[in-house]
Amino acid sequence: MLRVGVLVSGGGTNLQAIIDAVASGKITNAKLEVVISNKKDAYALERAKNNNIEAVCVSPKDYETRDEFNKALMDTIDGYNLDLIVLAGFLVVLPAELTRKYARKIINIHPSLIPSFCGDGFYGLKVHEEALKRGVKVTGATVHFVDEGTDTGPIIFQKAVEVEEGDTPEILQKRVMEQAEWIILPKAINDIANGIIK
Ligand code: GAR
């Protein structure tokens, strides 16, 4: 059984897609050990609790320095002996020590077709705002391994989604989630758990 930890910052719809995929058997050989949030009020923590998954908050607000926060985050993660760390809307840049220690054991979902609309400052709705501003006709989502850069690690899956006339960032975000993110993220976890992706 792959021991999986999911890191979140917000609503946790991707976390929910993972929980549902485990329940329905779309993800096998994996167990959700813990959900860790950097925000105390993240609804994702409620989703974890509602599904009997340990829910932990490590907030930068509780530490005087970034280094202390980074250490607390590392210690928390280390405590669960995880085989895979899933960044599901985790809006914190991971310390290099963590990405090195868990090389090829951290994956991230990003709401665009990398290398478009990614890197520092591109997260959540902002990604879709920029895509609409540029007038792209096709966007999508990417699951990739996490390395020391921002959105630079090897790509695992991508799925394209059409932009439609009259889209707002919110409408486009929802379509990208439904048609891409909630599909390719659980699939990546299942494929890693079953040795299809190494
Ligand atoms: C998702 O759209 C995810 O792709 C994005 O944050 C959202 C989290 O939603 N992540 C990034 O932008 C990372 N750069 P959720 O909390 O409902 O899963």
PDB file of C-alpha atoms and ligand atoms in Angstrom:
ATOM      1  CA  MET A   1       0.000   0.000   0.000  1.00  0.00           C
ATOM      2  CA  LEU A   2       1.328   3.385  -1.053  1.00  0.00           C
ATOM      3  CA  ARG A   3       1.237   5.754   1.936  1.00  0.00           C
ATOM      4  CA  VAL A   4      -0.102   9.030   0.561  1.00  0.00           C
ATOM      5  CA  GLY A   5      -0.148  12.494   2.149  1.00  0.00           C
ATOM      6  CA  VAL A   6      -2.077  15.333   0.538  1.00  0.00           C
ATOM      7  CA  LEU A   7      -1.031  18.969   1.040  1.00  0.00           C
ATOM      8  CA  VAL A   8      -3.739  21.603   0.617  1.00  0.00           C
ATOM      9  CA  SER A   9      -4.448  25.296   1.126  1.00  0.00           C
ATOM     10  CA  GLY A  10      -8.079  25.777   0.158  1.00  0.00           C
ATOM     11  CA  GLY A  11     -11.350  24.188  -0.766  1.00  0.00           C
ATOM     12  CA  GLY A  12      -9.944  20.783  -1.536  1.00  0.00           C
ATOM     13  CA  THR A  13     -12.013  19.712  -4.543  1.00  0.00           C
ATOM     14  CA  ASN A  14      -8.970  17.865  -5.876  1.00  0.00           C
ATOM     15  CA  LEU A  15      -8.591  16.196  -2.473  1.00  0.00           C
ATOM     16  CA  GLN A  16     -12.269  15.192  -2.745  1.00  0.00           C
ATOM     17  CA  ALA A  17     -11.658  13.715  -6.195  1.00  0.00           C
ATOM     18  CA  ILE A  18      -8.837  11.624  -4.694  1.00  0.00           C
ATOM     19  CA  ILE A  19     -10.984  10.504  -1.745  1.00  0.00           C
ATOM     20  CA  ASP A  20     -13.816   9.552  -4.144  1.00  0.00           C
ATOM     21  CA  ALA A  21     -11.423   7.680  -6.440  1.00  0.00           C
ATOM     22  CA  VAL A  22     -10.112   5.620  -3.520  1.00  0.00           C
ATOM     23  CA  ALA A  23     -13.692   4.877  -2.414  1.00  0.00           C
ATOM     24  CA  SER A  24     -14.813   3.846  -5.906  1.00  0.00           C
ATOM     25  CA  GLY A  25     -11.724   1.735  -6.621  1.00  0.00           C
ATOM     26  CA  LYS A  26     -10.347   4.018  -9.345  1.00  0.00           C
ATOM     27  CA  ILE A  27      -7.295   4.322  -7.105  1.00  0.00           C
ATOM     28  CA  THR A  28      -6.046   1.016  -5.707  1.00  0.00           C
ATOM     29  CA  ASN A  29      -3.047   0.086  -3.545  1.00  0.00           C
ATOM     30  CA  ALA A  30      -2.998   3.508  -1.898  1.00  0.00           C
ATOM     31  CA  LYS A  31      -4.034   4.789   1.520  1.00  0.00           C
ATOM     32  CA  LEU A  32      -4.591   8.433   2.431  1.00  0.00           C
ATOM     33  CA  GLU A  33      -2.599   8.791   5.652  1.00  0.00           C
ATOM     34  CA  VAL A  34      -2.853  12.512   6.253  1.00  0.00           C
ATOM     35  CA  VAL A  35      -4.041  15.836   4.875  1.00  0.00           C
ATOM     36  CA  ILE A  36      -1.816  18.784   5.786  1.00  0.00           C
ATOM     37  CA  SER A  37      -2.891  22.405   5.330  1.00  0.00           C
ATOM     38  CA  ASN A  38      -0.984  25.637   5.809  1.00  0.00           C
ATOM     39  CA  LYS A  39      -4.304  27.380   6.457  1.00  0.00           C
ATOM     40  CA  LYS A  40      -6.338  26.668   9.565  1.00  0.00           C
ATOM     41  CA  ASP A  41      -9.665  27.460   7.897  1.00  0.00           C
ATOM     42  CA  ALA A  42      -9.075  25.427   4.700  1.00  0.00           C
ATOM     43  CA  TYR A  43     -12.280  23.532   3.928  1.00  0.00           C
ATOM     44  CA  ALA A  44     -10.076  20.681   2.721  1.00  0.00           C
ATOM     45  CA  LEU A  45      -9.378  19.889   6.413  1.00  0.00           C
ATOM     46  CA  GLU A  46     -13.126  19.349   6.955  1.00  0.00           C
ATOM     47  CA  ARG A  47     -13.255  17.046   3.942  1.00  0.00           C
ATOM     48  CA  ALA A  48     -10.429  15.005   5.485  1.00  0.00           C
ATOM     49  CA  LYS A  49     -12.138  14.775   8.881  1.00  0.00           C
ATOM     50  CA  ASN A  50     -15.464  13.835   7.262  1.00  0.00           C
ATOM     51  CA  ASN A  51     -13.688  10.903   5.664  1.00  0.00           C
ATOM     52  CA  ASN A  52     -11.765   9.792   8.773  1.00  0.00           C
ATOM     53  CA  ILE A  53      -8.432  10.969   7.409  1.00  0.00           C
ATOM     54  CA  GLU A  54      -6.042  12.673   9.803  1.00  0.00           C
ATOM     55  CA  ALA A  55      -6.176  16.444   9.281  1.00  0.00           C
ATOM     56  CA  VAL A  56      -3.250  18.591  10.388  1.00  0.00           C
ATOM     57  CA  CYS A  57      -2.543  22.303  10.067  1.00  0.00           C
ATOM     58  CA  VAL A  58       1.005  23.676   9.950  1.00  0.00           C
ATOM     59  CA  SER A  59       0.557  27.439   9.622  1.00  0.00           C
ATOM     60  CA  PRO A  60       3.397  29.903   8.995  1.00  0.00           C
ATOM     61  CA  LYS A  61       1.526  32.216  11.380  1.00  0.00           C
ATOM     62  CA  ASP A  62       2.493  29.961  14.282  1.00  0.00           C
ATOM     63  CA  TYR A  63       6.232  30.355  13.620  1.00  0.00           C
ATOM     64  CA  GLU A  64       8.491  33.379  13.910  1.00  0.00           C
ATOM     65  CA  THR A  65      10.595  32.644  10.862  1.00  0.00           C
ATOM     66  CA  ARG A  66      10.160  30.923   7.522  1.00  0.00           C
ATOM     67  CA  ASP A  67      12.901  28.484   8.469  1.00  0.00           C
ATOM     68  CA  GLU A  68      11.017  27.435  11.592  1.00  0.00           C
ATOM     69  CA  PHE A  69       7.846  26.917   9.552  1.00  0.00           C
ATOM     70  CA  ASN A  70       9.754  24.915   6.937  1.00  0.00           C
ATOM     71  CA  LYS A  71      11.236  22.716   9.642  1.00  0.00           C
ATOM     72  CA  ALA A  72       7.830  22.123  11.237  1.00  0.00           C
ATOM     73  CA  LEU A  73       6.392  21.209   7.825  1.00  0.00           C
ATOM     74  CA  MET A  74       9.267  18.803   7.168  1.00  0.00           C
ATOM     75  CA  ASP A  75       8.965  17.225  10.620  1.00  0.00           C
ATOM     76  CA  THR A  76       5.216  16.774  10.191  1.00  0.00           C
ATOM     77  CA  ILE A  77       5.628  15.156   6.788  1.00  0.00           C
ATOM     78  CA  ASP A  78       8.490  12.950   8.000  1.00  0.00           C
ATOM     79  CA  GLY A  79       6.299  11.733  10.851  1.00  0.00           C
ATOM     80  CA  TYR A  80       3.950   9.920   8.456  1.00  0.00           C
ATOM     81  CA  ASN A  81       6.530   7.871   6.592  1.00  0.00           C
ATOM     82  CA  LEU A  82       4.953   8.781   3.256  1.00  0.00           C
ATOM     83  CA  ASP A  83       5.680   7.167  -0.105  1.00  0.00           C
ATOM     84  CA  LEU A  84       3.924   9.923  -2.057  1.00  0.00           C
ATOM     85  CA  ILE A  85       3.165  13.573  -1.316  1.00  0.00           C
ATOM     86  CA  VAL A  86       0.392  15.112  -3.429  1.00  0.00           C
ATOM     87  CA  LEU A  87       0.205  18.884  -3.750  1.00  0.00           C
ATOM     88  CA  ALA A  88      -3.498  19.486  -4.358  1.00  0.00           C
ATOM     89  CA  GLY A  89      -3.802  23.253  -4.406  1.00  0.00           C
ATOM     90  CA  PHE A  90      -0.959  23.746  -1.897  1.00  0.00           C
ATOM     91  CA  LEU A  91       0.035  27.346  -2.396  1.00  0.00           C
ATOM     92  CA  VAL A  92       3.344  27.269  -0.534  1.00  0.00           C
ATOM     93  CA  VAL A  93       6.751  27.057  -2.198  1.00  0.00           C
ATOM     94  CA  LEU A  94       8.364  23.921  -0.790  1.00  0.00           C
ATOM     95  CA  PRO A  95      11.803  24.243   0.812  1.00  0.00           C
ATOM     96  CA  ALA A  96      14.582  22.771  -1.349  1.00  0.00           C
ATOM     97  CA  GLU A  97      15.500  20.392   1.453  1.00  0.00           C
ATOM     98  CA  LEU A  98      12.046  18.831   1.193  1.00  0.00           C
ATOM     99  CA  THR A  99      12.030  18.508  -2.609  1.00  0.00           C
ATOM    100  CA  ARG A 100      15.501  16.928  -2.491  1.00  0.00           C
ATOM    101  CA  LYS A 101      14.610  14.505   0.276  1.00  0.00           C
ATOM    102  CA  TYR A 102      11.415  13.416  -1.490  1.00  0.00           C
ATOM    103  CA  ALA A 103      12.725  13.559  -5.061  1.00  0.00           C
ATOM    104  CA  ARG A 104      10.230  11.801  -7.412  1.00  0.00           C
ATOM    105  CA  LYS A 105       7.887  11.318  -4.466  1.00  0.00           C
ATOM    106  CA  ILE A 106       6.060  14.639  -4.771  1.00  0.00           C
ATOM    107  CA  ILE A 107       3.493  15.411  -7.460  1.00  0.00           C
ATOM    108  CA  ASN A 108       1.560  18.612  -8.156  1.00  0.00           C
ATOM    109  CA  ILE A 109      -1.592  19.491 -10.061  1.00  0.00           C
ATOM    110  CA  HIS A 110      -1.403  22.755 -12.004  1.00  0.00           C
ATOM    111  CA  PRO A 111      -4.379  24.332 -13.826  1.00  0.00           C
ATOM    112  CA  SER A 112      -2.756  24.973 -17.210  1.00  0.00           C
ATOM    113  CA  LEU A 113      -0.872  23.142 -19.935  1.00  0.00           C
ATOM    114  CA  ILE A 114       2.696  23.609 -18.641  1.00  0.00           C
ATOM    115  CA  PRO A 115       4.878  25.395 -19.820  1.00  0.00           C
ATOM    116  CA  SER A 116       2.071  27.909 -20.430  1.00  0.00           C
ATOM    117  CA  PHE A 117       0.843  30.023 -17.519  1.00  0.00           C
ATOM    118  CA  CYS A 118       3.025  28.536 -14.814  1.00  0.00           C
ATOM    119  CA  GLY A 119       5.859  29.502 -12.485  1.00  0.00           C
ATOM    120  CA  ASP A 120       5.986  32.115  -9.734  1.00  0.00           C
ATOM    121  CA  GLY A 121       2.700  33.923  -9.171  1.00  0.00           C
ATOM    122  CA  PHE A 122       0.622  31.575 -11.327  1.00  0.00           C
ATOM    123  CA  TYR A 123      -1.864  29.829  -9.104  1.00  0.00           C
ATOM    124  CA  GLY A 124      -5.593  29.248  -8.936  1.00  0.00           C
ATOM    125  CA  LEU A 125      -7.854  31.780 -10.654  1.00  0.00           C
ATOM    126  CA  LYS A 126      -4.901  33.955 -11.681  1.00  0.00           C
ATOM    127  CA  VAL A 127      -3.871  31.251 -14.180  1.00  0.00           C
ATOM    128  CA  HIS A 128      -7.273  31.360 -15.883  1.00  0.00           C
ATOM    129  CA  GLU A 129      -7.387  35.176 -15.830  1.00  0.00           C
ATOM    130  CA  GLU A 130      -4.082  35.298 -17.695  1.00  0.00           C
ATOM    131  CA  ALA A 131      -5.120  32.597 -20.160  1.00  0.00           C
ATOM    132  CA  LEU A 132      -8.323  34.505 -21.007  1.00  0.00           C
ATOM    133  CA  LYS A 133      -6.395  37.792 -21.301  1.00  0.00           C
ATOM    134  CA  ARG A 134      -4.095  36.204 -23.871  1.00  0.00           C
ATOM    135  CA  GLY A 135      -7.073  34.822 -25.751  1.00  0.00           C
ATOM    136  CA  VAL A 136      -6.028  31.169 -25.665  1.00  0.00           C
ATOM    137  CA  LYS A 137      -8.532  28.794 -27.231  1.00  0.00           C
ATOM    138  CA  VAL A 138      -7.302  25.659 -25.499  1.00  0.00           C
ATOM    139  CA  THR A 139      -6.070  25.310 -21.940  1.00  0.00           C
ATOM    140  CA  GLY A 140      -6.066  22.389 -19.500  1.00  0.00           C
ATOM    141  CA  ALA A 141      -4.226  20.908 -16.558  1.00  0.00           C
ATOM    142  CA  THR A 142      -0.919  19.193 -15.835  1.00  0.00           C
ATOM    143  CA  VAL A 143       0.232  16.693 -13.220  1.00  0.00           C
ATOM    144  CA  HIS A 144       3.984  16.704 -12.769  1.00  0.00           C
ATOM    145  CA  PHE A 145       6.707  15.592 -10.413  1.00  0.00           C
ATOM    146  CA  VAL A 146       7.980  18.400  -8.216  1.00  0.00           C
ATOM    147  CA  ASP A 147      11.615  19.438  -8.319  1.00  0.00           C
ATOM    148  CA  GLU A 148      13.360  22.488  -6.867  1.00  0.00           C
ATOM    149  CA  GLY A 149      11.851  24.900  -9.400  1.00  0.00           C
ATOM    150  CA  THR A 150       8.265  26.162  -9.620  1.00  0.00           C
ATOM    151  CA  ASP A 151       6.253  23.963 -12.023  1.00  0.00           C
ATOM    152  CA  THR A 152       9.445  22.740 -13.723  1.00  0.00           C
ATOM    153  CA  GLY A 153       9.491  19.009 -12.858  1.00  0.00           C
ATOM    154  CA  PRO A 154       8.864  16.142 -15.325  1.00  0.00           C
ATOM    155  CA  ILE A 155       5.312  16.019 -16.656  1.00  0.00           C
ATOM    156  CA  ILE A 156       3.201  12.930 -15.916  1.00  0.00           C
ATOM    157  CA  PHE A 157      -0.163  13.748 -17.548  1.00  0.00           C
ATOM    158  CA  GLN A 158      -1.778  16.650 -19.327  1.00  0.00           C
ATOM    159  CA  LYS A 159      -5.361  17.072 -20.461  1.00  0.00           C
ATOM    160  CA  ALA A 160      -6.598  19.799 -22.779  1.00  0.00           C
ATOM    161  CA  VAL A 161      -9.827  21.727 -22.184  1.00  0.00           C
ATOM    162  CA  GLU A 162     -11.520  24.082 -24.657  1.00  0.00           C
ATOM    163  CA  VAL A 163     -12.064  27.719 -23.809  1.00  0.00           C
ATOM    164  CA  GLU A 164     -15.598  28.803 -24.727  1.00  0.00           C
ATOM    165  CA  GLU A 165     -17.058  32.115 -25.835  1.00  0.00           C
ATOM    166  CA  GLY A 166     -18.034  34.210 -22.807  1.00  0.00           C
ATOM    167  CA  ASP A 167     -15.900  32.297 -20.301  1.00  0.00           C
ATOM    168  CA  THR A 168     -15.040  34.070 -17.065  1.00  0.00           C
ATOM    169  CA  PRO A 169     -12.025  32.925 -15.027  1.00  0.00           C
ATOM    170  CA  GLU A 170     -14.433  31.217 -12.609  1.00  0.00           C
ATOM    171  CA  ILE A 171     -16.332  29.349 -15.340  1.00  0.00           C
ATOM    172  CA  LEU A 172     -13.098  28.275 -17.014  1.00  0.00           C
ATOM    173  CA  GLN A 173     -11.590  27.167 -13.684  1.00  0.00           C
ATOM    174  CA  LYS A 174     -14.607  24.944 -13.015  1.00  0.00           C
ATOM    175  CA  ARG A 175     -14.451  23.372 -16.489  1.00  0.00           C
ATOM    176  CA  VAL A 176     -10.699  22.721 -16.173  1.00  0.00           C
ATOM    177  CA  MET A 177     -11.274  21.064 -12.804  1.00  0.00           C
ATOM    178  CA  GLU A 178     -14.166  18.903 -14.006  1.00  0.00           C
ATOM    179  CA  GLN A 179     -12.696  17.912 -17.359  1.00  0.00           C
ATOM    180  CA  ALA A 180      -9.028  17.651 -16.430  1.00  0.00           C
ATOM    181  CA  GLU A 181      -7.780  18.070 -12.854  1.00  0.00           C
ATOM    182  CA  TRP A 182     -10.197  15.696 -11.104  1.00  0.00           C
ATOM    183  CA  ILE A 183      -9.397  13.040 -13.714  1.00  0.00           C
ATOM    184  CA  ILE A 184      -5.623  13.209 -14.209  1.00  0.00           C
ATOM    185  CA  LEU A 185      -4.633  13.690 -10.571  1.00  0.00           C
ATOM    186  CA  PRO A 186      -6.337  10.495  -9.278  1.00  0.00           C
ATOM    187  CA  LYS A 187      -5.063   8.647 -12.372  1.00  0.00           C
ATOM    188  CA  ALA A 188      -1.470   9.676 -11.629  1.00  0.00           C
ATOM    189  CA  ILE A 189      -1.802   8.479  -8.028  1.00  0.00           C
ATOM    190  CA  ASN A 190      -3.261   5.153  -9.148  1.00  0.00           C
ATOM    191  CA  ASP A 191      -0.544   4.657 -11.743  1.00  0.00           C
ATOM    192  CA  ILE A 192       2.195   5.415  -9.212  1.00  0.00           C
ATOM    193  CA  ALA A 193       0.563   3.119  -6.620  1.00  0.00           C
ATOM    194  CA  ASN A 194       0.445   0.310  -9.148  1.00  0.00           C
ATOM    195  CA  GLY A 195       3.943   0.734 -10.560  1.00  0.00           C
ATOM    196  CA  ILE A 196       2.730   1.942 -13.975  1.00  0.00           C
ATOM    197  CA  ILE A 197       4.586   5.225 -13.447  1.00  0.00           C
ATOM    198  CA  LYS A 198       7.979   4.861 -11.834  1.00  0.00           C
TER     199      LYS A 198
HETATM  200  C1  GAR B   1      -6.663  23.838  -8.324  1.00  0.00           C
HETATM  201  O1  GAR B   1      -7.220  24.414  -9.462  1.00  0.00           O
HETATM  202  C2  GAR B   1      -5.187  23.553  -8.539  1.00  0.00           C
HETATM  203  O2  GAR B   1      -4.900  23.164  -9.845  1.00  0.00           O
HETATM  204  C3  GAR B   1      -4.592  24.902  -8.213  1.00  0.00           C
HETATM  205  O3  GAR B   1      -5.302  25.332  -7.081  1.00  0.00           O
HETATM  206  C4  GAR B   1      -6.642  24.845  -7.153  1.00  0.00           C
HETATM  207  C5  GAR B   1      -7.025  24.196  -5.842  1.00  0.00           C
HETATM  208  O4  GAR B   1      -8.382  23.850  -5.802  1.00  0.00           O
HETATM  209  N1  GAR B   1      -3.188  24.815  -7.980  1.00  0.00           N
HETATM  210  C6  GAR B   1      -2.317  25.724  -8.413  1.00  0.00           C
HETATM  211  O5  GAR B   1      -2.639  26.741  -8.984  1.00  0.00           O
HETATM  212  C7  GAR B   1      -0.842  25.399  -8.133  1.00  0.00           C
HETATM  213  N2  GAR B   1       0.014  26.295  -8.824  1.00  0.00           N
HETATM  214  P1  GAR B   1      -8.968  22.794  -4.768  1.00  0.00           P
HETATM  215  O6  GAR B   1      -8.512  23.240  -3.362  1.00  0.00           O
HETATM  216  O7  GAR B   1     -10.460  22.920  -4.904  1.00  0.00           O
HETATM  217  O8  GAR B   1      -8.448  21.439  -5.112  1.00  0.00           O
END
